[in-house]
XYZ file of C-alpha atoms in Angstrom:
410
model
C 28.813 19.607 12.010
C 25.961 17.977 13.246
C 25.897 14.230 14.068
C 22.548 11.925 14.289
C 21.907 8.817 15.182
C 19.563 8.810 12.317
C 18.617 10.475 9.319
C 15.725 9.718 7.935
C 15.069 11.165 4.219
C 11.415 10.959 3.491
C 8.872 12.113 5.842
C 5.867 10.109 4.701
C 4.647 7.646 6.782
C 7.145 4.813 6.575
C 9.707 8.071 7.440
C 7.775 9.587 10.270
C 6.906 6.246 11.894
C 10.183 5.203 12.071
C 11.217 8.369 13.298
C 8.398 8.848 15.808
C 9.384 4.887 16.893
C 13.180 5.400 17.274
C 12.692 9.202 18.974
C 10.438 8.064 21.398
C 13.541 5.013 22.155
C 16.051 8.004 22.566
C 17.762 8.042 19.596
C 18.888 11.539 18.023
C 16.674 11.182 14.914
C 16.491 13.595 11.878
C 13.618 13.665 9.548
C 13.723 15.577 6.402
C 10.685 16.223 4.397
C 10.763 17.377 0.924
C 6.805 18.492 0.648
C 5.388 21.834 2.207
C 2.126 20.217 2.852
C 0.815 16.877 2.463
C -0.988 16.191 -0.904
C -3.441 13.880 -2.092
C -0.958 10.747 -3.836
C -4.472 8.695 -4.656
C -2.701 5.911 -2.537
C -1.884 4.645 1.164
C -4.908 4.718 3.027
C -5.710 1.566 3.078
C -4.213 -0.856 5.791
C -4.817 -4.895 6.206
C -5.222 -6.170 9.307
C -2.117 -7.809 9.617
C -0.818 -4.254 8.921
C -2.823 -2.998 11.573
C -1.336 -5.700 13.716
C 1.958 -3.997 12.903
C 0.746 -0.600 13.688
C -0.288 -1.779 17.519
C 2.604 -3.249 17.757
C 4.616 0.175 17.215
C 2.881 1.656 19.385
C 1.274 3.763 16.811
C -2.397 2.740 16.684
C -4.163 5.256 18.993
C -2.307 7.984 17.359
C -3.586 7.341 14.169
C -7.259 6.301 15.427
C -7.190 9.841 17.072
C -6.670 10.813 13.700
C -9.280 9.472 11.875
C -8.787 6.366 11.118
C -11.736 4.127 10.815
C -12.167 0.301 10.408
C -13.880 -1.318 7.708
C -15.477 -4.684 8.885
C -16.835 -6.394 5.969
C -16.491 -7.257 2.197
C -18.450 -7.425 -0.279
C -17.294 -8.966 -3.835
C -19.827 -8.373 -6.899
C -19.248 -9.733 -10.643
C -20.779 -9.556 -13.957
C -21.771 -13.362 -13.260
C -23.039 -12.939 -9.855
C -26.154 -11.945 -8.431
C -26.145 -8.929 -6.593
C -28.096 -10.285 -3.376
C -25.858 -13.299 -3.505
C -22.618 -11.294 -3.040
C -23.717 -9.293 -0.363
C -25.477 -12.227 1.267
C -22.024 -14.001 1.297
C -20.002 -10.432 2.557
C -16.782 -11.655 4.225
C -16.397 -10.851 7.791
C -12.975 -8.533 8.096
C -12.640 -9.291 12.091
C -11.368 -12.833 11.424
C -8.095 -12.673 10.098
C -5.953 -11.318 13.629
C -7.065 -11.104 16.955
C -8.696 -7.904 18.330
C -8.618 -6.199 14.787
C -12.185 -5.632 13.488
C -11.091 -5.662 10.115
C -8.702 -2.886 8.028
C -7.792 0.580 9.025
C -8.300 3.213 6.215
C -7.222 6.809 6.888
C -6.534 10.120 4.375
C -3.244 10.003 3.530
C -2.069 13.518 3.870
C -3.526 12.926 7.940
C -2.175 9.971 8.000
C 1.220 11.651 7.051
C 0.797 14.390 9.177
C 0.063 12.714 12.146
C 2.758 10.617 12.173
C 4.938 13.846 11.240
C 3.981 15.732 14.390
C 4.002 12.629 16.568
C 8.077 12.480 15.534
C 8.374 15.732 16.333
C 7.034 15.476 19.786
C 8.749 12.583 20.222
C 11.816 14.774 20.018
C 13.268 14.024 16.105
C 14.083 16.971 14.619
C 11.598 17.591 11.837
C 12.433 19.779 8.509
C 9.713 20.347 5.682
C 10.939 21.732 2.890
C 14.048 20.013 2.774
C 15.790 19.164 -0.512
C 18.587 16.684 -0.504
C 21.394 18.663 -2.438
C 24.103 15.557 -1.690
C 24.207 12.073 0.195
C 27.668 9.721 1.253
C 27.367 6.631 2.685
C 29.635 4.020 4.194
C 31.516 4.139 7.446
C 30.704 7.707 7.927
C 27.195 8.747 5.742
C 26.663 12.344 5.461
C 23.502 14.385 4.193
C 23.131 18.033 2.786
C 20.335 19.500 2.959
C 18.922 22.867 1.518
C 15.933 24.139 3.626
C 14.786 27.619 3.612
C 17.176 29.157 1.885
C 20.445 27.329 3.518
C 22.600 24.350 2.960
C 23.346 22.389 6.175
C 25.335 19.301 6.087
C 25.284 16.593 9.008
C 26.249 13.601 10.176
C 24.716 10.191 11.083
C 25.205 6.517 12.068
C 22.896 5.430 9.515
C 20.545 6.811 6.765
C 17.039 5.514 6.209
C 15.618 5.776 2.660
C 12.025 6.542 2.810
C 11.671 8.690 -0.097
C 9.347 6.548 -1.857
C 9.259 5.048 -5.228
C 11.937 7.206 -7.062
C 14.250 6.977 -4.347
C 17.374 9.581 -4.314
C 18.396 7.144 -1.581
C 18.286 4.081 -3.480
C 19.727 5.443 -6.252
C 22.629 7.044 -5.145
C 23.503 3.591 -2.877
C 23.310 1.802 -5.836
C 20.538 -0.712 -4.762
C 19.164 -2.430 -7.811
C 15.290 -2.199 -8.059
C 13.619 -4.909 -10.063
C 10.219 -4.324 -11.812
C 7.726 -7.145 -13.824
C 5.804 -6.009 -16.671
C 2.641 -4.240 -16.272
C -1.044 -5.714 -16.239
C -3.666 -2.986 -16.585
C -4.051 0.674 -15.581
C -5.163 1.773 -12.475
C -6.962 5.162 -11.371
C -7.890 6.505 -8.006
C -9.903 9.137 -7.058
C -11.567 10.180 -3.731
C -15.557 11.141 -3.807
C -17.134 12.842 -1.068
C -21.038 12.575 -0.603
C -21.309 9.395 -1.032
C -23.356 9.416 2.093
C -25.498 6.111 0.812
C -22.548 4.014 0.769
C -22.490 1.726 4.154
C -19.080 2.973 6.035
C -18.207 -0.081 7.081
C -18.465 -2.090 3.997
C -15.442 -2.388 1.052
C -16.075 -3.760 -2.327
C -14.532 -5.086 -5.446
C -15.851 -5.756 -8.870
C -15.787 -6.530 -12.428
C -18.141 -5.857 -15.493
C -17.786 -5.491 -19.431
C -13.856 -3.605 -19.334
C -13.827 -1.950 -15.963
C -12.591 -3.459 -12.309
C -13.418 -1.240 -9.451
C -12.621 -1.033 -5.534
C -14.119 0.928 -3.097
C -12.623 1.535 0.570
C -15.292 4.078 2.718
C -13.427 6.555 4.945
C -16.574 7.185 6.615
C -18.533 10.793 6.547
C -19.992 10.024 3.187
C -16.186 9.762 1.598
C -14.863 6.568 -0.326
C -10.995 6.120 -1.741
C -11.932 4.761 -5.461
C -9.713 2.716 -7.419
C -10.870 1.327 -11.243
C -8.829 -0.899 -13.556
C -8.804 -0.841 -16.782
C -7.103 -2.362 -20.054
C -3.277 -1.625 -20.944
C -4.642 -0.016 -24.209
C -7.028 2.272 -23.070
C -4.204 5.147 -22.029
C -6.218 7.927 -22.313
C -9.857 6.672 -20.923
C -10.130 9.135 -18.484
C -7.997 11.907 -19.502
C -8.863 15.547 -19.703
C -11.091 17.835 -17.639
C -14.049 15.498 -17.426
C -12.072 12.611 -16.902
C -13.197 12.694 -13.247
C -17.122 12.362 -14.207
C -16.312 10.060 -16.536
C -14.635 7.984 -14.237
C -17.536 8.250 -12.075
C -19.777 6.871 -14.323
C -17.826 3.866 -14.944
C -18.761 2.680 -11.688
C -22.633 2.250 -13.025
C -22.367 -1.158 -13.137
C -25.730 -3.269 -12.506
C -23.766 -6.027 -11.058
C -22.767 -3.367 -7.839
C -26.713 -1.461 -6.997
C -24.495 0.097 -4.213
C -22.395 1.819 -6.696
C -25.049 4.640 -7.635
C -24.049 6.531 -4.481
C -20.808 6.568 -5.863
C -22.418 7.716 -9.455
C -23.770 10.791 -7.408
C -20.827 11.428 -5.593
C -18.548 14.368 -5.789
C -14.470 14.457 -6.602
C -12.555 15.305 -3.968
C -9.530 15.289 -4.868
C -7.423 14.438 -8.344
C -7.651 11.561 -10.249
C -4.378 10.007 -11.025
C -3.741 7.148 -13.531
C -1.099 4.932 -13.245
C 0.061 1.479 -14.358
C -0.069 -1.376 -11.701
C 3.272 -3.194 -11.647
C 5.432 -5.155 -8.482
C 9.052 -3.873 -7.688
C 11.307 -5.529 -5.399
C 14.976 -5.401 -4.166
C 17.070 -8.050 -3.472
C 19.154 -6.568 -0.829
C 17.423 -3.156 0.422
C 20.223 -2.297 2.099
C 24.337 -0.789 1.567
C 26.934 0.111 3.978
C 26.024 3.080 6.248
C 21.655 3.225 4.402
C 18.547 0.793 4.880
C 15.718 1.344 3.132
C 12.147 1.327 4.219
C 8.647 1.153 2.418
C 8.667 2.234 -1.500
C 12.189 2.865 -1.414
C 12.932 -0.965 -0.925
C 10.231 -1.865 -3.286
C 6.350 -2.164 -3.757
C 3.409 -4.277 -4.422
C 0.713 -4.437 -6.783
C -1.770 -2.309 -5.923
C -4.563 -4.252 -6.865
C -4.111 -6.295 -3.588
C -3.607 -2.667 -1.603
C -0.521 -3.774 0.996
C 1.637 -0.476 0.627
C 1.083 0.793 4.205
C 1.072 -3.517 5.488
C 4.259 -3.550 4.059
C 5.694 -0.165 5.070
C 4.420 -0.719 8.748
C 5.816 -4.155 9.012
C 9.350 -3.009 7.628
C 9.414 0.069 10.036
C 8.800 -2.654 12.802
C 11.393 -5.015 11.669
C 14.194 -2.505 11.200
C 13.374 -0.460 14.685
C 13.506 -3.895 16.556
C 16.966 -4.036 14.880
C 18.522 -0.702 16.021
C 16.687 -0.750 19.333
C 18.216 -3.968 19.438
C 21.935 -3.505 18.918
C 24.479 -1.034 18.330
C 25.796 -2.497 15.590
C 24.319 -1.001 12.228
C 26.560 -2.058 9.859
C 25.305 -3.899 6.712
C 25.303 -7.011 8.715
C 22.630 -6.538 10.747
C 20.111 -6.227 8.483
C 20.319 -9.637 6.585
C 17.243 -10.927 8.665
C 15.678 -8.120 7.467
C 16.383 -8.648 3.774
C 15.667 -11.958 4.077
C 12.111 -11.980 5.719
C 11.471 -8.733 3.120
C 12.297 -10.786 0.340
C 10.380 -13.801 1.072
C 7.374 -11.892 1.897
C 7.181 -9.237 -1.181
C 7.792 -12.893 -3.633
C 4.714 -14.269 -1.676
C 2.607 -10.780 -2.527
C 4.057 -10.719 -5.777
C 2.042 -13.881 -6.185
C -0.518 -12.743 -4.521
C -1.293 -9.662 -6.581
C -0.902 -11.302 -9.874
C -3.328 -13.780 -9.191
C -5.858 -11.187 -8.277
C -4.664 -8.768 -11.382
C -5.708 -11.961 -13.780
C -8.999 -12.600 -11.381
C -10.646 -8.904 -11.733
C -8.722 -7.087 -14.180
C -8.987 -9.443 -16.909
C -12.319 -8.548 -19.001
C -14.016 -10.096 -22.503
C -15.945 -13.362 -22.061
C -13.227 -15.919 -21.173
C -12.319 -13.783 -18.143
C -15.498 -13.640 -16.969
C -16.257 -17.105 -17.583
C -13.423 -17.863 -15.597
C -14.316 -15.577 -12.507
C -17.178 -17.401 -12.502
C -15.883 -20.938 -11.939
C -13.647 -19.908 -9.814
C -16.527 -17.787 -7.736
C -18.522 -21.614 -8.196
C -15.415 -24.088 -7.388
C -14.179 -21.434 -4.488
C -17.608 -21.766 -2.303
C -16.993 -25.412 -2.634
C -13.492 -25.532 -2.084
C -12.021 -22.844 0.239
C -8.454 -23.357 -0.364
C -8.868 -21.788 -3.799
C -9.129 -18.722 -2.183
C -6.051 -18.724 0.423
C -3.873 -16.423 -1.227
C -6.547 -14.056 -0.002
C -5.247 -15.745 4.034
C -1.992 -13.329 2.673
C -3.909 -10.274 1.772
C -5.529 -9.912 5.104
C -4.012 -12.214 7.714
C -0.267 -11.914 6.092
C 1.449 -13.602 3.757
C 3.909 -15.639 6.314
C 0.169 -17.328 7.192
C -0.942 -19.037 3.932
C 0.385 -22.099 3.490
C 3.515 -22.173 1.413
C 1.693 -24.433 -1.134
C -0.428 -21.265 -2.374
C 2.275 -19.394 -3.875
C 2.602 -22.304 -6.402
C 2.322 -22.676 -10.316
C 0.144 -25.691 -9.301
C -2.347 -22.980 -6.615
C -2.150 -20.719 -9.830
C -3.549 -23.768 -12.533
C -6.232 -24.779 -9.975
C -7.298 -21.081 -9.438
C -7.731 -20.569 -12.842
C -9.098 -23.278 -14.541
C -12.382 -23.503 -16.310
């Protein structure tokens, strides 16, 4: 039987960084894959600049610039109770929140997952698409079988890595609890190509009458779409024209920029889901860690999956580069610093949930005092210091009941 120094179960890109990381350290690594090809999951593209801080730090950004990826250096936030040339005369600057980061990274995620993939395998991990988990053991001696084209194979390995995302086989079958708070609003994502108007290096949020929208450009005319939308309103954009329709929405007169997106084209599926936090307490067991979605996962109104992905890939590598000893021991720090930070984004991302994907006149009456009260007073806004700088960098006075009641007063 086979023996590894790693198998890693998800080849994603939490699972082929860590695996490209630890390979290129000269550790026997394993990475099994379950997809044939890469698909469009109408998430992870989007990376903060703390997260991109991460991503040099793993040695990974050139890779993934060589890729495609391409910075986005300024924001733009419109409302219902703004005026247009106001909000984009008052764009935030996206090069100010870490040193020698021009602002966030977005790339495609399936080239974002294939890069990474190939980079493991030239790093020397042995790399297996098509692989479905038939059987896992943990413990002093963890074990994995596989079935891959047409044959079972069983091996061995000093530790397994869970980065099989949110439904994790991993997590499951270790018995790690996964904790999840109630939903806020439904979220859909689509990706629209000829879009060509749009500026490429310009993001933007927004609210008006019952829809919330985001837009991240990926440059060449293409921009990753998100819109929120009301708990009740299930089946908005269902059926075949659920893509134009969705389109439409974002003809909103406080956003003139949006008609590019009115005229773009879908490039890709629209997929609906409901936004919701999910954390573990202890994201690992004897003989498995777990890594990215499989340890639990933000909001995604506030966009962090890859931030938080990238920084736990760094902070478990540093641990087995760092010791032999991978017993359930060495990953308390880990825990720990993962368990602080996802409480702080928790915060985060419900605070921003109630900002833009609250709609009816009270909501909007209170974006707009906070829009007012925040150019006066700047500390109103520092749980967006966690968003983009990291959430170890906003004071830890912001993830408060008190922050919360002066954020949303009026």
């Amino acid at each position: 039987m086979q023996a590894y120094d790693l198998v890693i179960i998800g080849g994603g890109i939490g699972g082929s960084a860590l695996a490209t990381v630890m390979a290129r350290a000269g550790r026997s690594v394993l990475l099994l894959e379950q997809s044939e090809t890469y698909q469009d999951r109408v998430r992870g593209e989007w990376i903060a600049p703390w997260g991109v801080d991460e991503v040099k730090r793993l040695g990974l950004y050139e890779l993934l610039r060589g890729a495609g990826g391409h910075h986005i250096i300024r924001h733009v936030t419109y409302d219902e109770g703004r005026d247009p040339a106001t909000a984009e005369a008052e764009a935030l600057p996206l090069g100010i929140f870490r040193p020698d980061v021009p602002g966030p990274l977005a790339l495609g995620h399936p080239r974002h997952c294939q890069a990474l993939f190939d980079a493991a395998g030239a790093a020397g991990a042995d790399t297996v698409r098509g692989a479905r988990v038939v059987a896992l053991a943990f413990g002093e001696a963890p074990r994995v079988s596989f079935e891959a084209a047409e044959q079972v194979r069983e091996v061995r390995a000093k530790l397994v890595v869970g980065a099989d995302g949110r439904t994790s086989q991993v997590r499951e079958t270790a018995g790690i609890v996964l904790h999840q708070d109630e939903p806020h609003h439904w979220f859909a994502g689509l990706l629209v190509e000829g879009a060509a108007g749009w500026p490429a290096e310009v993001q933007a949020i927004g609210t008006e009458g019952d829809f919330g929208f985001l837009a991240f450009p990926q440059g060449d005319g293409r921009i990753r779409l998100y819109g929120g939308y009301a708990l009740d309103q299930a089946r908005r954009f269902k059926g075949p024209e659920g893509p134009r329709r969705f389109l439409d929405a974002f003809a909103l007169q406080c956003a003139p920029p949006n008609r590019h997106i009115v005229e773009g084209r879908p490039a890709g599926p629209l997929l609906s889901y409901i936004n919701a936090d999910s954390w573990t307490d202890r994201p690992f067991a004897s003989g498995v860690v777990l890594v990215g979605d499989a340890a639990g996962w933000n909001d995604p109104i506030v966009g962090l999956g890859l931030s938080i992905t990238y920084r736990d890939v760094r902070i478990v590598s540093e641990i087995l580069k760092a010791t032999d000893d991978w017993s359930e021991g060495a990953f308390g720090a880990y825990a720990e610093e993962r368990a602080e930070r996802m409480r702080r984004l928790r915060f985060a991302g419900r605070l921003q949930a109630a900002l833009d994907m609250e709609f009816g006149p009270e909501a909007r009456a209170r974006r707009h005092s906070y829009h007012v009260r925040g150019a006066a007073d700047p500390t109103l806004k520092l749980h967006g210091v966690a968003v983009m700088a990291g959430p170890e960098l906003a004071p830890p006075e912001i993830f408060t009941e008190a922050h919360w009641a002066r954020v949303m007063e009026g």
